[in-house]
XYZ file of C-alpha atoms in Angstrom:
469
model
C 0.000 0.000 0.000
C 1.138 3.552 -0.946
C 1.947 5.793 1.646
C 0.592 8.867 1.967
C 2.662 11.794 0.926
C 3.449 13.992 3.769
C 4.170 18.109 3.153
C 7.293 18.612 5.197
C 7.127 21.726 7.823
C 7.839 24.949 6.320
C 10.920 25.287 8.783
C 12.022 22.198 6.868
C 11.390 23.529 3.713
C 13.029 27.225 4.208
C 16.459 25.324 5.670
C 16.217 22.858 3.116
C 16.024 25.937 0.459
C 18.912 27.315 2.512
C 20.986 24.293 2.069
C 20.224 24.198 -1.390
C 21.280 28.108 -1.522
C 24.682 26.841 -0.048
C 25.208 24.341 -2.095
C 24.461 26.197 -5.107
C 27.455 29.302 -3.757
C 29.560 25.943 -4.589
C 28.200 25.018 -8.257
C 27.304 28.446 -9.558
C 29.539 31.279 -11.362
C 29.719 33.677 -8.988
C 29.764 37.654 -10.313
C 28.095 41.321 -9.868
C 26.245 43.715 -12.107
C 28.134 47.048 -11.383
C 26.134 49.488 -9.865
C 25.495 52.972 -9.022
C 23.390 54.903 -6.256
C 20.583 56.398 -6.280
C 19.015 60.025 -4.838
C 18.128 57.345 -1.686
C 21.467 56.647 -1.224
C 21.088 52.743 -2.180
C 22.357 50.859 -4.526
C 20.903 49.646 -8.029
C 22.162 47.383 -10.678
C 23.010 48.854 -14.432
C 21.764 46.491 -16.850
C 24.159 44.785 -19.481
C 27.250 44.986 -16.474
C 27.136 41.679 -15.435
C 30.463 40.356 -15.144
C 32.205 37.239 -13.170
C 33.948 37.531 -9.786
C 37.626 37.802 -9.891
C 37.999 36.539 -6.612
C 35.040 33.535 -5.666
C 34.692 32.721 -2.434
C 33.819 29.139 -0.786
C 30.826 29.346 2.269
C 30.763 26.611 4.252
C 27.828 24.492 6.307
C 29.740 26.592 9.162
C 28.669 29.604 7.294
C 25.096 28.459 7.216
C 24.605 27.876 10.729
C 26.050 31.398 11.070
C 23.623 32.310 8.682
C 20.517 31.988 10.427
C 21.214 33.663 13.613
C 22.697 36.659 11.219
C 19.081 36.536 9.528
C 17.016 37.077 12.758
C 19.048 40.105 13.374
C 18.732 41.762 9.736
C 14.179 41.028 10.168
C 14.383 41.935 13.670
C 12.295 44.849 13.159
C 9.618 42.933 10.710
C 9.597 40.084 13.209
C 8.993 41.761 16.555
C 6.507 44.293 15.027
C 4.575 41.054 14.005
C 4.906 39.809 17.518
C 3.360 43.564 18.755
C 0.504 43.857 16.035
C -0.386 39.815 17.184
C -0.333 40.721 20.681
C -2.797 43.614 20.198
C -5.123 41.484 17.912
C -5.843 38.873 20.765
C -6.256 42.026 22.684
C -9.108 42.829 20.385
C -10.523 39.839 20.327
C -10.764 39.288 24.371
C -13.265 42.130 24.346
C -15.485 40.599 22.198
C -15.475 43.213 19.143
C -14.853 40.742 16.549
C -17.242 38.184 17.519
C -19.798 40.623 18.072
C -19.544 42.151 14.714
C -19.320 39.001 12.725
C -22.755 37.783 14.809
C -24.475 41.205 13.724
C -23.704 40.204 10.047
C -24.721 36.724 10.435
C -28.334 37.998 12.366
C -28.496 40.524 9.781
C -27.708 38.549 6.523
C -28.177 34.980 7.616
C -31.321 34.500 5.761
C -30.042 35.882 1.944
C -27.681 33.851 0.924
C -25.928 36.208 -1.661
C -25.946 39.232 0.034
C -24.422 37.299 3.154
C -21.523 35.751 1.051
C -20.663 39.113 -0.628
C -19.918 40.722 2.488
C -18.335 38.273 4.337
C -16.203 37.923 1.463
C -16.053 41.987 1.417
C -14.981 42.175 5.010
C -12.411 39.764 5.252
C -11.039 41.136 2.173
C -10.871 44.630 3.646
C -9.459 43.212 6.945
C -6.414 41.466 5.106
C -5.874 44.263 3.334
C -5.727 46.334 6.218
C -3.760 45.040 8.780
C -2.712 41.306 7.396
C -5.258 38.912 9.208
C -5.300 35.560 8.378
C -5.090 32.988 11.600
C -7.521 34.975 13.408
C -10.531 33.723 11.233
C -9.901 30.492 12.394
C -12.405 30.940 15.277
C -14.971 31.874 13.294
C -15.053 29.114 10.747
C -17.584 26.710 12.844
C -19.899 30.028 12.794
C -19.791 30.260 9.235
C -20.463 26.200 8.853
C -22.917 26.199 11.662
C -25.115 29.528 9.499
C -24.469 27.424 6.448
C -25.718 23.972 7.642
C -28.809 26.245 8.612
C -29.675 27.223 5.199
C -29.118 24.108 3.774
C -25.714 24.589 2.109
C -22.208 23.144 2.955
C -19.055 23.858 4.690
C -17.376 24.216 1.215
C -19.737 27.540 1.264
C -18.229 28.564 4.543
C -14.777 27.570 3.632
C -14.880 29.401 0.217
C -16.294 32.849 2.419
C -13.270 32.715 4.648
C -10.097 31.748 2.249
C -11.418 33.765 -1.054
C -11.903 36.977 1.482
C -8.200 36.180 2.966
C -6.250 35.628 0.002
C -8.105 38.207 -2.199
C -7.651 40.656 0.488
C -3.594 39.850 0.733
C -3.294 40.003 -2.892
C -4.502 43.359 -3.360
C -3.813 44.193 -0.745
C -3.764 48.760 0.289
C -1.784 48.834 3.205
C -0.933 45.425 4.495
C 2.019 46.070 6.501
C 3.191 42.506 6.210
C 3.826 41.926 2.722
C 3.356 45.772 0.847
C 4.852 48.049 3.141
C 7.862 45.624 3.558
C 8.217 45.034 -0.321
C 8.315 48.603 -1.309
C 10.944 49.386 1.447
C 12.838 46.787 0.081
C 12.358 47.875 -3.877
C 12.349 51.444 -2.370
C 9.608 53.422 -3.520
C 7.912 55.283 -0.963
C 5.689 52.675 1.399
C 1.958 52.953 0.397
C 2.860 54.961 -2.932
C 0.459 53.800 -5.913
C -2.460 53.151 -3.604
C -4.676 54.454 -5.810
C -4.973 51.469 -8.514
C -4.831 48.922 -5.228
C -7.844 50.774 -4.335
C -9.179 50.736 -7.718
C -8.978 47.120 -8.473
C -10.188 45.874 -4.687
C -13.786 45.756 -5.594
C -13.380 43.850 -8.740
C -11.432 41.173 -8.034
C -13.382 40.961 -4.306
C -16.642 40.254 -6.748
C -14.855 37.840 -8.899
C -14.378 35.975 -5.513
C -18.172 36.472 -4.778
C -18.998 35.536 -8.170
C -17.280 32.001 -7.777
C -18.525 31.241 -4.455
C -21.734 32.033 -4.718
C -22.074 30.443 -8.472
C -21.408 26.997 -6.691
C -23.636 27.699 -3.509
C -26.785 28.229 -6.233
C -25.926 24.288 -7.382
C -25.782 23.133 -4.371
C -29.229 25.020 -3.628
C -30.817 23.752 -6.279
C -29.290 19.962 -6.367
C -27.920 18.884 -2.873
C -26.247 16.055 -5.007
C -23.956 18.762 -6.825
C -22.375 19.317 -3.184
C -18.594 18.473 -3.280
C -19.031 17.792 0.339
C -22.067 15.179 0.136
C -19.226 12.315 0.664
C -18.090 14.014 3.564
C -19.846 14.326 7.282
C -20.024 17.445 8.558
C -18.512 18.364 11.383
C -21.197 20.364 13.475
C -23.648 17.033 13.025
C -26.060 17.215 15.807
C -25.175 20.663 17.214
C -26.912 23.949 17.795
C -25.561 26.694 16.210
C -22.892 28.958 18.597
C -23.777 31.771 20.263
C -21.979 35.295 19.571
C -22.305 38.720 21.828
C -24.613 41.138 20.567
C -22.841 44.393 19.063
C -23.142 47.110 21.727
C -21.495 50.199 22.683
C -18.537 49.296 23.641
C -17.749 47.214 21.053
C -18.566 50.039 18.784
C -15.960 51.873 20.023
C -13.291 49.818 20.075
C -14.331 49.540 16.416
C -14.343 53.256 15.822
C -10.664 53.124 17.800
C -8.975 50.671 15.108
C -10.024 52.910 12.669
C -8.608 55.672 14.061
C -5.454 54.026 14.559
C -5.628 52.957 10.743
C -6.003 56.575 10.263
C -3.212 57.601 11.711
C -0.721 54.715 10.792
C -1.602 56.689 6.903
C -1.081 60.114 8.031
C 2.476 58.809 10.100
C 3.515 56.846 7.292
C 2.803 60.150 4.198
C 3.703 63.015 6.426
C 5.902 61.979 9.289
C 8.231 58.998 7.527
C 6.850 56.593 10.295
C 7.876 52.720 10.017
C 7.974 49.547 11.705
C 9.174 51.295 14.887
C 6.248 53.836 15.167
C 3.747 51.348 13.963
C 4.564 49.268 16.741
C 4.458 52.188 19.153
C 0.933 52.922 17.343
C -0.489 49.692 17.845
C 0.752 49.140 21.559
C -0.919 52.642 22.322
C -4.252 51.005 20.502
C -4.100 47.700 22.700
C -3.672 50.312 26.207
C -6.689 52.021 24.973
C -9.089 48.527 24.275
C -7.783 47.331 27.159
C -9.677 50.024 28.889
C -12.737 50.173 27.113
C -12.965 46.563 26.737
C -12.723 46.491 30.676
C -10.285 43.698 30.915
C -7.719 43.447 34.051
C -4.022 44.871 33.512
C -3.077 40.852 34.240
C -5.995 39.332 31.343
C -4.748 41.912 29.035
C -0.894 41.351 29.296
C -2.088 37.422 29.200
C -4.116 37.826 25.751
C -0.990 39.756 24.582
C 1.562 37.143 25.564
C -1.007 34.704 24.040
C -1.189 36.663 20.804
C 2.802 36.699 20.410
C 3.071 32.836 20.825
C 0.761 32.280 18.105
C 2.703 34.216 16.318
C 5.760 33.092 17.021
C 6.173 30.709 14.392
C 5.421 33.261 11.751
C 8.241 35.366 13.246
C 10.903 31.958 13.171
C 9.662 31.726 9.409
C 10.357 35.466 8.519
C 13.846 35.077 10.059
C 14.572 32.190 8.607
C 13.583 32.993 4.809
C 15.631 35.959 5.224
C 18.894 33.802 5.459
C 18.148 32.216 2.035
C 19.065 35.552 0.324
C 21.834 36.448 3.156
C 23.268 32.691 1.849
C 23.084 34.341 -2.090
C 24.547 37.395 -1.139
C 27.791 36.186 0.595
C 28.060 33.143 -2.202
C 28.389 36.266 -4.579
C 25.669 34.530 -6.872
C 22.421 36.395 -6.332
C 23.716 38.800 -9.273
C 24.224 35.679 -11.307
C 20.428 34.342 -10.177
C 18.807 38.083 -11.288
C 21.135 37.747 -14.496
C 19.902 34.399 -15.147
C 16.221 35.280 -14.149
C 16.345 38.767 -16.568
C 17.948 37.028 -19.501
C 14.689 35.232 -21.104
C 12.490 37.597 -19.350
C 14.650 40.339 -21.417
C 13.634 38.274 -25.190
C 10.016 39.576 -24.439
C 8.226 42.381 -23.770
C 8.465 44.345 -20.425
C 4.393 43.275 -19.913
C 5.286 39.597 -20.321
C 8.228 40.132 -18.339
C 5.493 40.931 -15.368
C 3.724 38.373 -16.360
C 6.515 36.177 -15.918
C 7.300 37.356 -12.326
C 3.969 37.263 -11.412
C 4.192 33.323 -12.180
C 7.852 33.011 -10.155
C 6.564 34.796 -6.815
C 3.713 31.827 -7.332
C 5.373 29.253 -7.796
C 7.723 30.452 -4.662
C 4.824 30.867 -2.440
C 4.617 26.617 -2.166
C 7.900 26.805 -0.646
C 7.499 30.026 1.382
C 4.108 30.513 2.714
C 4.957 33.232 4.803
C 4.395 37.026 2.882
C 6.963 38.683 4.745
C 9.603 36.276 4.301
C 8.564 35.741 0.591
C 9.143 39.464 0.330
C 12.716 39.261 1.554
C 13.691 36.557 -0.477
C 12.387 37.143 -3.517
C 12.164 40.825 -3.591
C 15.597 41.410 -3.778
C 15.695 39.597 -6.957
C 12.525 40.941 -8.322
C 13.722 44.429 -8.093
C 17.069 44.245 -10.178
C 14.933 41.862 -12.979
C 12.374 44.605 -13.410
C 15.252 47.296 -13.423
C 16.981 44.760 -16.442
C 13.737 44.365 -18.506
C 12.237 48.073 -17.921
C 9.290 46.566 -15.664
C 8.520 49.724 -13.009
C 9.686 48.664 -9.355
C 5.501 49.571 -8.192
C 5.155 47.120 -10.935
C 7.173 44.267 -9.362
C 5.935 44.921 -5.602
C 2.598 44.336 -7.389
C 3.292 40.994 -9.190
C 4.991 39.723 -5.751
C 1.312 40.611 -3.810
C -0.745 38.605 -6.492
C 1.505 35.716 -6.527
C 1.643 35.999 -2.807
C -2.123 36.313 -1.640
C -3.567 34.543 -4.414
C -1.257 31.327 -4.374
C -2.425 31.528 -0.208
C -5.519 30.067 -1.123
C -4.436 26.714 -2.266
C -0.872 25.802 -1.221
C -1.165 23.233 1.437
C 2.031 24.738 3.047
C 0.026 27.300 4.268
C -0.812 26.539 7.938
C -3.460 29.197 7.609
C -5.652 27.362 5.020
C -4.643 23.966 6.555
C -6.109 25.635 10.213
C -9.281 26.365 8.032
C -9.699 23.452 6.271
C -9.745 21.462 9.046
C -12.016 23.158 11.418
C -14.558 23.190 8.673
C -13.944 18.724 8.099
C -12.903 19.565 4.447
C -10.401 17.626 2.524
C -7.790 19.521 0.903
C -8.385 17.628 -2.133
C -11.851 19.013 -2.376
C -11.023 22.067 -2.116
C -8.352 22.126 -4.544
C -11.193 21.394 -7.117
C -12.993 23.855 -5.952
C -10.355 26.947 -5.493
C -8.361 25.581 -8.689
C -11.105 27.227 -11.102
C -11.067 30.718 -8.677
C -6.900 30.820 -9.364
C -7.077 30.782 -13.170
C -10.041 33.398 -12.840
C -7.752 35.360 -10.412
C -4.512 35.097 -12.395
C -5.908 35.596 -15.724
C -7.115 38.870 -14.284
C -3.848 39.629 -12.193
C -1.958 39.320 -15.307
C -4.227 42.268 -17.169
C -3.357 44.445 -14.440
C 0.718 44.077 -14.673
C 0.347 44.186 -18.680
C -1.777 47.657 -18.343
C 0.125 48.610 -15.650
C 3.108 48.678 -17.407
C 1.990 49.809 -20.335
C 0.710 53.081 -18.632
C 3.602 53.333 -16.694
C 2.421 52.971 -13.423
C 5.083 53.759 -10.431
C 7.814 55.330 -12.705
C 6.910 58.311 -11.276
C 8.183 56.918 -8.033
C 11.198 55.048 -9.507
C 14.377 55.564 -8.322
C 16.681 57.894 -9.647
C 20.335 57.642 -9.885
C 22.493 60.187 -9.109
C 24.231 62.692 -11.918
């Protein structure tokens, strides 16, 4: 009998793409693209320089173990202002907000279908977008499957609510400070530039989400047999649908605080030059002030914070970690000879394939690192020096690497979050691959129109680097 083929832990998978990074400082030429520096006082590749090392260097597995360690200190500010923004979120939750306001949507919409999967959808979109939540709908999945089991659908209904909100929220994504503000510091443009055509294209591709869920939920309404869960029990069998708290005053303004602070983190960010450090600062000042109005004790608050961080802290190992992948490249001397490599076919076609082409790499990347931020800071680095080679606008590449990042989300089975999701609800990844397969093509095919139009109309060169006379 066959056995079953087990996904290794991502840990596993970013040191085994580490040791493969090492190995390959051994096999490939090593060499630089000359370079020059721009008004930012960084440095940028000049395309057609690329030249081999005169002097190659030879890393050991010594130099690896260094490695990672060396890693944790370059992310240290990504990593412990995910640890602060997770702390703060279980804050939130403890008071009840979030449960509240996903109960008033499910007592207001529970009864119309369509309007109640277009704003779930809608919400957890925004929320992604926003401020990067993903593990936190976990609790509310046996809500969603417990309303749907109600109305006679399935928990492929619920399922497809939660992940195509999640992913489609990540991928085009505003402001997510895990994956946009950390690529565009890294391709540097200014963070949040270009917001405008994020903002434009959030509703469409939120409907084209809607449009596939709720296409399959009005089969499965009208023939029960066309369920892709009929083979499959469900999970709340014999049980009452939970309770939630009812959406009161306070509630409403711990609500109206979070938006306030979102307010602010914009205005910090475009007039002040705020980062990581003052968004941290920001957030820890929001979880004081819920803390209050949420009445909980100085000891249950700094207990839901602690609580927060540890579920986080595997996220922050996996940020650290993927970061020592491209420190590996960098002291090998061959992550100039991976962008050269990478630029040369993408360079035989047009600067809108060539975007195209990265949106497809940051995809097919995501299987092997889940994790947005640490996707960011390996493959932005590369990315950035490509698009520079092939005339693709850096806002151009920080936009291919959020569609390959938040769509891909959805069905990689290295993602913990979908894995979390999938089995609260009692659905087999299998079945939902069939089912989200069909939403990636619709999602891709329409990602891919937006690099190809965004390049042709030049979108972020007015925020491209410029080197110095």
């Amino acid at each position: 009998m066959a056995k079953t083929l087990k996904v290794p832990h991502t840990l596993v998978l970013l040191l085994g793409m580490m040791l493969i990074a090492l190995i390959s400082t051994w096999v490939i030429p090593q060499g630089f693209f000359d370079t020059a520096t721009t008004e930012s006082g960084r440095q940028v590749v000049l395309p057609g320089t690329y030249h081999i090392a005169q002097e190659s260097v030879h890393l050991t597995p010594w130099d690896l173990l260094k490695a990672i360690p060396r890693a944790f200190a370059a992310a240290q500010d990504v990593i412990f202002f995910v640890m602060i923004v997770g702390g703060v979120l279980a804050i939130a939750r403890a008071t009840g907000t979030v449960d509240a306001l996903i109960g008033r949507l499910l007592e207001k919409h529970g009864d119309k279908p369509q309007k109640l999967i277009f704003m779930v959808v809608f919400c957890f979109a925004i929320a992604s977008s926003a401020i990067g939540t993903a593990g936190e709908y976990i609790p509310f999945v046996l809500i969603l499957v417990a309303l749907c089991k109600a109305m006679k659908l399935d928990a492929m209904t619920a399922v497809g609510m939660i992940i195509a909100g999640y992913g489609i929220g990540y991928g085009v994504s505003a402001f997510n400070p895990f994956t946009v503000l950390i690529a565009q510091q890294i391709a540097e443009v200014p963070v949040y530039s270009g917001i405008w055509l994020r903002f434009a294209i959030f509703v469409p591709f939120v409907l084209i989400g809607f449009h596939h869920v709720w296409s399959y939920t009005k089969k499965v309404q009208l023939d029960p047999n066309a369920s892709m869960m009929k083979d499959v029990p469900c999970p709340l069998a014999g049980q009452t649908q939970p309770s939630y708290p009812q959406l009161n005053g306070r509630h409403q303004a711990v609500l109206a605080t979070f938006i306030i602070t979102l307010v602010c983190a914009v205005w910090g960010i475009a007039t002040q030059g705020w980062y990581l450090y003052e968004l941290g600062g920001l957030f820890i000042a929001w979880g004081i002030i819920i803390s209050i109005l949420g009445k909980l004790s100085a000891d249950e608050a700094a207990n839901r914070f602690i609580e927060g961080v540890s579920d986080l802290v595997t996220t922050a190992v996996l940020i650290g970690v993927a970061r020592g992948i491209a420190l590996i490249l960098e002291d090998g001397q061959i992550l100039h000879t991976i962008v050269n490599g990478l630029s040369t076919p993408l360079s035989y076609v047009a600067a809108e394939i060539s975007a195209v082409g990265m949106l497809l790499i940051q995809t097919l990347l995501n299987m092997f690192i889940p994790s947005g931020s640490g996707q960011a800071y390996v493959t932005m680095p590369l990315m950035v020096p490509v698009g520079d080679l092939v005339g693709v606008p850096r806002q151009v590449a920080v936009l291919a690497y959020q569609f390959g990042d938040g769509f891909s989300n959805m069905i990689v089975p290295t993602n913990a979050v979908l894995m979390g999701i999938l089995g609260m609800a009692g659905v087999p990844y299998t079945h939902w691959f069939r089912f989200c397969l069909p939403l990636m093509a619709k999602l891709m095919f329409a990602a891919a129109t937006v690099l190809v139009l965004a390049v042709m109309f030049g979108y972020g060169l007015d925020v491209q680097p410029q080197l110095v006379s």
